[in-house]
Every structure is written in structure tokens, then in C-alpha cells.
Amino acid sequence: MRDASAPTKNTLAAKLTRMKAAFSNYNVVRMREALRYLSDPKLELFIKIPFLIHINHPQFEGYVPEAPEACGIYNFKNSGFYKAVLEMEEVPGGILETKTDIKDPCVLGFYHIGSLGTFTQSAQSDFDYWVIIDRTGFTEQRYYNFEKKLNHIVKFARENFDQEVTFFIMDQADIRKDCYAGFEEPETMIAPKLFLKEEFYRTFLMIAGKIPIWTILPANMPQGTYDRLVGHLFRQPELAFLLKDFLDLGKVEMPSVKDIYQGIRWHICKSKEDPVKALLKATMILSHITNEKESAMLLCDQLKQKFAKAGIDDCESDPYKIVFDRVLHYHQVHTPDGLKLIKTAIFFRLCGYPKVRLPEPGSPKKQLIDKYIRTWNVPPSQVKKLISYPNWPEQGKQLLDSTLIQRLAGMYEQISAKGKAIEKNLPPAEQRNMKILNNKVKERLNKEAGKIPSSSNFLTRHPFPFLSIKENSMGEWILSAALSNTIHDSVLHTSKSFLGLMGWIMENRLYQRDKTQIKLKTRLKLYESKAQAVSTDALYLIMQPVKPLFDGCFEYDARWTKILILLVCPSARCGVTQVELLALNSWGELFLDLLRLDTEGVLDDRYRKIADKINQYAGEEIRLFFFQMAQNRDENTVYGIKQFLAERFLMHRPGTAKRTRPMLDKL
């Protein structure tokens, strides 16, 4: 009897084995690129992460002592990552012999997704993983222990390697149906599910576990044909030896108008983190609205056809090279007026935006950039200007960011009429998700007067050990900082008010309590509720968290939540001359409001005007926080204002007679 494990060239098993070899070849090419650009510490962490998930031992990070044990990756001991850990010689032989044979591993498949191993990899690339499980094999306690283990590893990576790691735990059956619900939780999803899976298939690196069967099946297959073929393959006994190392995560359908509409809005929201990446991805999504042959195939399927041909230092099989080709073609044919901007975005994406610099000589990334420079006829002066982006003035960086976002907004308008018509017929759960997404887009594109503006993406992602705030002779507040260790302080922002400057720092996350110091240079001091002056950190803490922790708040209209009130008293003689209000709403938007007062007026009249200004902010859950900027704190000022606010803001105990209400500023 012929051994089924030795398939001949004409058998189905042989064809599948060749397809598996093609994917393995492609994965090796991608992995080589990933390792090329990782620093030694990041490489050490990259190798250790799957091992730390596989093992559960007190000697290693990620250990969870509580039962039941939750660890293990399917077939991990046969992976290259296991062998790489052995070469580190950090694991005692006794542990390898007794603790690495996991009978019931938690993880079926473990994959890295995103820019790692592509031309867009940079020092800022996060480690993002899809962790595929079979939820039927988990009790609530086992799942809790597994989450706890992964959280330990995330903390270990952040504290010891300064590397952000994210694990997305997915159930195999849910992913097959494009469901992204948490363990025993309802699905809340505003990201476009179709494009999440498309990006997974296009960018994933096989780390350990089972291989998605999608990788060895023909590209561009209709859903029904795909399902029947997968079912047929897994029912064949002679293929069991091969398919035991595969799992089905489903296929990706061609996007509908709803998918395109949702995808573009999603990337408008994501543009806060990286407008360059957002524009490229949104353009790739928008390209599907055309009826051209070039857009009739998903990019992940287009890439799959290149698996067998992928070669070392070959740019044609790079996941992002095919994105660049698609968006360039779309602009050349449909929107040539945006071609220059998209070329700039591609250039920056290849150069590690926002820390723009040319790739290392001889690398495939450098070869691709050189090719683009030649074919686009970019003059040397323009290349020099683009490479000097980190030294551009902040105003120039902001102009680029706003131009990218305006282009995204234009794409949204292009598809909005068709998208809004579809929204009306969605089921309630999807309508809720769409409302959340609509409000997030509204917040991102809101340019209402008084709203604290965004800085450039470069500044938002730039660590600042020191920030300096001072007031000049014209009454303007100036924020300065050094953009590197080798240059003097540069002016980052100016404002006509102190809270305008502080709000800008908060909005753009320039201050990190454990890493940044703010030096305030002013003749006046900052006071809260005591006679001792406070630092700017007190203002920061009052307003935290500025940005919402969860998306649920976007299900409702924005409402005011906090108002930071600064009473400016240049001298004891004239009292309050100006009031600055920094108002925060439930969507995380900060607004500045100013009130200048007549110093010749009666104090009570001034207090009443201040109270009237505060009362313009409607809402039942507003919290007020009073500060003074003065030479010495005046308790009577805050007390006098609160007297006019007492009725609305209930600054007394219920049932207390009016004359005996306690005003804390007097206690």
C-alpha cells in the first residue's frame, strides 16, 4: 500500500504541499526583512515573546501561578522561534524537558500583523499579534489567567525594552464569520471588519502554531466555492497528515459601498495617530469604487499570487509595495491633482515618518526609494527638503498634516451620499456602531472656534524631557523645548492665555508625568485651594483623562464634563482682571474661553460676570476647578464667585439653610 505521506506530483496533497512551500518561502523572505531592521534588544524581545506565551514557569516573565494553567502554542517546539530561544542558552535543560511539552495548548495560531517585515517597518513599529484560540476550550477562569499572562508580557516589554506590544485574542470560529467579539462579550466594532481581515492576510508573519489554510488556496475565489473547498479538504482522510497543521479563518469578500464608507471614516479617526499611513490606507480602500481590472482583486489575493516568486531583497512581493502601486495608479487615473501629495506620503512612509531619514544604503527599501526618485523625476533639492522634515518649523509640519487630513475629508465627501443612504437600513447594533464612528469623525474634523488645535504629528510623538513656559513683554505665553540634544530650545507654540498654552500641551500629549518637567517662568504664582503655590502638574491632573478611555461616549452628543477656571490677578490692588476657562467635553475636546474684566467696576459685579460666563456651559454633570494666578492667593475671590454659582452647582449639603452653607474656600 502506497504511503499517503509521500504524495506524487499529480495528487492533491502534492499540490497543497507545493502551495505550503510557496507560503513558507514568502514567510522566510518577510522574516528576514523583519530581523534586518530590529535592534539587538528588540530582536531579543521578538524571539522571546512566543516562548513566554508557551511556557508557564516562575523563572520567566508571564508566569501565572493560579490554576488552571493557561499557556502553550500548538506545535511550538517545531518552530524556528523555539530553536532561536535554545541558541540564547538562557533556558535550563530541566525546564526544557519538563515544562515545554504542553498537552492542551491555549493558542492555535500566533501571528504578527502590521508593518514588521515590510518596507514601512521603523524603529517605532509596534509589536501587534493576533492570538487565535478555540473559545470552547476555555472556562472563564482559564481565559482570565491567559489574559493575565499576556498582560504580564506587555508590561515586561514596555518596562524593559520600551516596546509597545498588543495581543488581540481571537476565537477561530468567530474570525471565520468576521466577528470580533471578546470572550463572552457582545461585539462592539467600529473598525471595518473586512479590511481588518484583508490587512491580516496581507501583512501577517507566521510566528508559530497552525497556518491559515487561506494561504494555500487559489486567490480571488467566491465565498461559496471557498467554503465548499475547505469543507471538502478537511473531510479527506488522506490529507489529515497535512491539514492537521492548518486552520480556517475564512476568506475576505470584495468590499461593498458600506465597507468603503466605513473604512474611509475609520482612517479619518486613525489619522490622529499617523496621517500619512491613514491617507495611504484610505486611498487603497477608495480604489475599490472603480470598475477597473486593477481594483477587481483584493490586495491580499494579489500578494498571494507572489508567494512562490518572493526572493531575498525583492521588493515586488512586499505587502506595502502593492499598496503603493494601487494608490499611485488610482491617483494617476482618477485624481491626478492629488498625485503629488500621495507621492510625498509614500516617500515619508518609506523613510520612517515622522522621524524621517533615508534607509540604510543597499537595503531593498533604499533601492525602492531610489527607483521612485528616478521615475518621479524628483529634483535633488526636493529630496533634500523632504529628508529635512524633522527640522521643518512646526507651522510647516502642521500644514502638511492638515493637507493630508483635508484630502481624507474630501474622500469622505466623495462617498458620503452613497454611505448615508445605506446607513438607514442597518440593524440596530450596526446603527449604534455607525453613530459612534460618525461622531468620532465629527470630532476629528471639528474646527469650531475656541477648540484647542492639534500640533503636528511629529511633536505628538516626540518625547520631551523639559518644556519651558514663559510670558513675554506683550502678554503672550510661549512654549519652548529642545527638539534634540544638540540644538537650542525652539518655540513650539504661542498663546494669548496661559490656559491656552496648557490646553495645547494636554491636547497633544506633550507632557508625560514620569518623563517630562515643565519649567514655568513668571512673576506670578499658581494657586489652587491653599496658600501654597502649586505646579502646572496640578492643572494636568485635574483634567485627566482628557481623551475618552472607551468609544461608548461617542454614542451620545458631546456634553461638558469639566471646566478649569483660572483667575488672573496681576496685583492685589486691582483684583481679577481676566478669567481663562479651559472646558472639556465628553468626546475629549478642549475649548478655550476668555473674559476680560473692567478693573474699575465693583468686585461683586465682576464676580457676577464670571459666574454668568461659567453658566453659559450647560450640563448637569459639569465639575468646576478654580485656580488663581497671582502674587498671593485671595480666598475671597473664589468665595465671591461661588456665591453666585451656589444654586446651580449645589455647593452645599442638601437641606442646609442658605445662610449656613459651607463654602470650602472660607473653611
Coordinates of C-alpha atoms in Angstrom, one line a residue, residues 371-631:
K371 CA 13.6 53.9 -8.1
Y372 CA 10.7 56.3 -7.1
I373 CA 13.0 59.3 -7.2
R374 CA 14.1 58.4 -10.7
T375 CA 10.7 57.6 -12.1
W376 CA 9.0 60.6 -10.5
N377 CA 11.8 62.9 -11.6
V378 CA 12.2 64.3 -8.1
P379 CA 14.9 67.0 -8.2
P380 CA 17.7 66.7 -5.5
S381 CA 16.6 69.9 -3.9
Q382 CA 13.1 68.4 -3.3
V383 CA 14.6 65.2 -1.9
K384 CA 16.8 67.3 0.5
K385 CA 13.7 69.2 1.6
L386 CA 11.7 66.1 2.4
I387 CA 14.6 64.4 4.2
S388 CA 15.0 67.6 6.4
Y389 CA 11.3 67.2 7.6
P390 CA 12.4 66.8 11.3
N391 CA 13.9 70.3 11.0
W392 CA 10.9 72.0 9.4
P393 CA 9.3 74.7 11.5
E394 CA 6.3 73.5 13.4
Q395 CA 4.0 75.6 11.3
G396 CA 5.2 73.7 8.2
K397 CA 4.7 70.3 9.8
Q398 CA 1.1 71.3 10.8
L399 CA 0.4 72.5 7.2
L400 CA 1.4 69.1 5.9
D401 CA -0.8 67.3 8.4
S402 CA -3.8 69.5 7.7
T403 CA -3.3 68.9 4.0
L404 CA -3.3 65.2 4.5
I405 CA -6.5 65.4 6.6
Q406 CA -8.2 67.7 4.1
R407 CA -7.6 65.1 1.5
L408 CA -9.1 62.4 3.7
A409 CA -12.1 64.7 4.3
G410 CA -12.5 65.1 0.6
M411 CA -12.5 61.3 0.1
Y412 CA -15.2 61.1 2.8
E413 CA -17.4 63.6 0.9
Q414 CA -16.9 61.6 -2.3
I415 CA -18.5 58.5 -0.8
S416 CA -20.8 60.0 1.9
A417 CA -24.0 60.3 -0.2
K418 CA -24.0 56.6 -1.0
G419 CA -22.9 55.6 2.5
K420 CA -25.6 57.7 4.3
A421 CA -28.3 56.0 2.2
I422 CA -27.1 52.6 3.3
E423 CA -26.9 53.6 7.0
K424 CA -30.7 53.9 7.3
N425 CA -31.3 50.2 6.6
L426 CA -28.7 48.8 9.0
P427 CA -29.7 46.6 12.0
P428 CA -29.7 48.4 15.4
A429 CA -26.4 47.1 16.6
E430 CA -24.7 48.3 13.4
Q431 CA -26.5 51.6 13.5
R432 CA -25.1 52.2 17.0
N433 CA -21.6 51.4 15.8
M434 CA -22.1 53.8 12.8
K435 CA -23.3 56.5 15.1
I436 CA -20.1 56.1 17.2
L437 CA -18.0 56.3 14.1
N438 CA -19.9 59.3 12.8
N439 CA -19.3 61.2 16.0
K440 CA -15.6 60.3 16.1
V441 CA -15.2 61.6 12.6
K442 CA -17.1 64.8 13.6
E443 CA -14.8 65.3 16.5
R444 CA -11.7 64.7 14.3
L445 CA -12.8 67.2 11.6
N446 CA -14.2 69.8 14.0
K447 CA -12.6 73.2 13.6
E448 CA -15.1 75.2 15.8
A449 CA -13.8 78.5 17.1
G450 CA -12.1 78.1 20.5
K451 CA -11.2 74.5 20.1
I452 CA -7.7 73.8 21.1
P453 CA -5.8 72.9 17.9
S454 CA -3.6 69.9 17.2
S455 CA 0.1 70.1 17.0
S456 CA 2.0 68.3 14.2
N457 CA 2.1 64.5 14.4
F458 CA 5.9 64.9 14.8
L459 CA 5.5 66.8 18.1
T460 CA 2.8 64.5 19.4
R461 CA 5.2 61.5 19.1
H462 CA 8.3 63.3 20.2
P463 CA 9.5 62.8 23.8
F464 CA 10.3 66.0 25.7
P465 CA 12.3 65.8 28.9
F466 CA 11.8 69.5 29.5
L467 CA 9.2 72.1 28.5
S468 CA 9.6 75.8 29.2
I469 CA 6.7 78.3 29.6
K470 CA 7.2 82.0 29.9
E471 CA 5.3 85.2 29.3
N472 CA 6.8 87.9 27.1
S473 CA 6.5 91.6 27.4
M474 CA 3.5 91.7 25.0
G475 CA 1.5 89.4 27.3
E476 CA 1.9 86.3 25.1
W477 CA 2.7 82.9 26.5
I478 CA 5.4 81.0 24.8
L479 CA 6.2 77.2 24.9
S480 CA 9.7 76.2 24.1
A481 CA 11.7 73.0 24.1
A482 CA 14.7 71.4 22.5
L483 CA 13.9 69.1 19.6
S484 CA 17.2 67.2 20.1
N485 CA 20.2 67.1 22.5
T486 CA 22.3 69.1 20.1
I487 CA 20.1 72.2 19.4
H488 CA 18.9 75.1 21.5
D489 CA 15.2 75.5 22.5
S490 CA 12.8 76.2 19.7
V491 CA 9.4 77.9 20.1
L492 CA 6.7 75.2 19.8
H493 CA 3.6 77.3 20.3
T494 CA 2.4 80.7 21.5
S495 CA -1.0 81.7 23.0
K496 CA -2.6 84.8 24.3
S497 CA -3.5 83.0 27.5
F498 CA -1.8 80.6 30.0
L499 CA -4.6 78.0 29.8
G500 CA -4.5 78.2 26.0
L501 CA -0.9 77.0 26.2
M502 CA -1.6 74.4 28.9
G503 CA -4.6 73.1 26.9
W504 CA -2.4 72.8 23.8
I505 CA 0.1 70.7 25.8
M506 CA -2.7 68.5 27.1
E507 CA -4.4 68.1 23.8
N508 CA -1.2 67.0 22.1
R509 CA 0.1 64.8 24.9
L510 CA 3.4 66.7 25.2
Y511 CA 3.6 66.3 28.9
Q512 CA 4.3 62.9 30.5
R513 CA 4.4 63.0 34.2
D514 CA 7.1 60.4 34.6
K515 CA 9.3 61.7 31.8
T516 CA 8.7 65.5 31.4
Q517 CA 9.3 68.5 33.6
I518 CA 7.6 71.9 32.9
K519 CA 9.6 75.0 33.9
L520 CA 7.2 77.9 34.5
K521 CA 8.9 81.4 34.3
T522 CA 6.5 84.1 35.5
R523 CA 6.5 86.6 38.3
L524 CA 3.0 85.4 39.4
K525 CA 2.4 82.1 41.1
L526 CA -0.2 79.4 40.6
Y527 CA -2.6 78.6 43.4
E528 CA -5.4 76.2 44.0
S529 CA -7.2 75.9 47.3
K530 CA -4.3 76.5 49.7
A531 CA -1.9 79.3 50.3
Q532 CA 1.0 77.3 49.0
A533 CA 1.7 77.7 45.3
V534 CA 1.2 74.6 43.1
S535 CA 3.0 73.4 39.9
T536 CA 1.4 73.0 36.4
D537 CA 1.1 69.3 37.2
A538 CA -1.9 70.2 39.3
L539 CA -3.7 71.5 36.3
Y540 CA -2.8 68.4 34.3
L541 CA -4.1 66.0 36.9
I542 CA -7.4 67.9 37.3
M543 CA -8.2 67.3 33.6
Q544 CA -7.2 63.7 33.3
P545 CA -8.2 61.7 31.3
V546 CA -8.6 64.3 28.5
K547 CA -9.2 61.7 25.8
P548 CA -12.0 59.1 26.4
L549 CA -10.9 55.7 27.6
F550 CA -13.7 54.0 25.6
D551 CA -15.6 54.7 22.5
G552 CA -19.0 54.3 24.2
C553 CA -19.2 58.1 24.9
F554 CA -19.5 58.8 21.2
E555 CA -22.9 57.1 21.1
Y556 CA -24.2 60.3 22.5
D557 CA -23.9 64.0 21.7
A558 CA -20.9 65.8 23.3
R559 CA -21.6 67.3 26.8
W560 CA -19.5 69.4 29.1
T561 CA -17.7 67.5 31.8
K562 CA -15.0 69.7 33.4
I563 CA -14.2 73.4 33.4
L564 CA -10.8 74.6 34.6
I565 CA -11.1 78.3 35.7
L566 CA -8.1 80.4 36.0
L567 CA -8.5 83.8 37.8
V568 CA -5.7 86.1 36.7
C569 CA -4.8 88.7 39.4
P570 CA -1.8 90.7 38.4
S571 CA -1.9 92.7 41.7
A572 CA -3.8 92.7 44.9
R573 CA -4.9 96.2 44.3
C574 CA -6.8 95.6 41.0
G575 CA -8.1 92.1 41.8
V576 CA -9.2 89.8 39.0
T577 CA -8.6 91.3 35.5
Q578 CA -9.0 88.3 33.3
V579 CA -10.7 84.9 33.5
E580 CA -9.5 82.0 31.4
L581 CA -11.7 78.9 31.0
L582 CA -10.5 75.5 29.7
A583 CA -13.6 73.4 29.1
L584 CA -13.5 69.7 28.4
N585 CA -16.4 67.7 26.8
S586 CA -17.2 64.0 26.9
W587 CA -15.6 63.5 23.4
G588 CA -12.2 64.7 24.7
E589 CA -12.4 68.1 23.0
L590 CA -10.8 71.1 24.8
F591 CA -12.1 74.6 24.3
L592 CA -10.6 77.9 25.4
D593 CA -12.8 80.9 26.5
L594 CA -11.6 84.2 27.8
L595 CA -13.3 87.0 29.8
R596 CA -11.6 90.4 30.3
L597 CA -13.0 92.4 33.2
D598 CA -13.3 96.1 33.9
T599 CA -11.0 96.8 36.8
E600 CA -12.8 99.9 37.7
G601 CA -16.0 98.0 38.4
V602 CA -17.3 96.8 41.7
L603 CA -15.9 93.4 42.7
D604 CA -19.3 91.8 43.1
D605 CA -20.2 92.9 39.6
R606 CA -17.0 91.2 38.3
Y607 CA -17.9 88.0 40.3
R608 CA -21.4 88.0 38.8
K609 CA -20.0 88.4 35.2
I610 CA -17.6 85.5 35.9
A611 CA -20.5 83.4 37.1
D612 CA -22.6 84.3 34.1
K613 CA -19.7 83.2 31.8
I614 CA -19.5 79.8 33.6
N615 CA -23.3 79.4 33.5
Q616 CA -23.1 79.6 29.7
Y617 CA -21.8 76.0 29.8
A618 CA -24.9 73.9 30.1
G619 CA -24.9 70.4 31.6
E620 CA -25.9 68.5 34.7
E621 CA -22.5 66.8 35.4
I622 CA -20.1 69.7 35.0
R623 CA -17.3 69.8 37.5
L624 CA -15.6 73.2 38.2
F625 CA -11.9 73.6 39.2
F626 CA -10.7 77.1 40.3
F627 CA -7.2 78.2 40.2
Q628 CA -5.6 81.6 40.7
M629 CA -2.6 83.2 39.0
A630 CA -1.5 85.9 41.4
Q631 CA 1.3 87.1 43.7

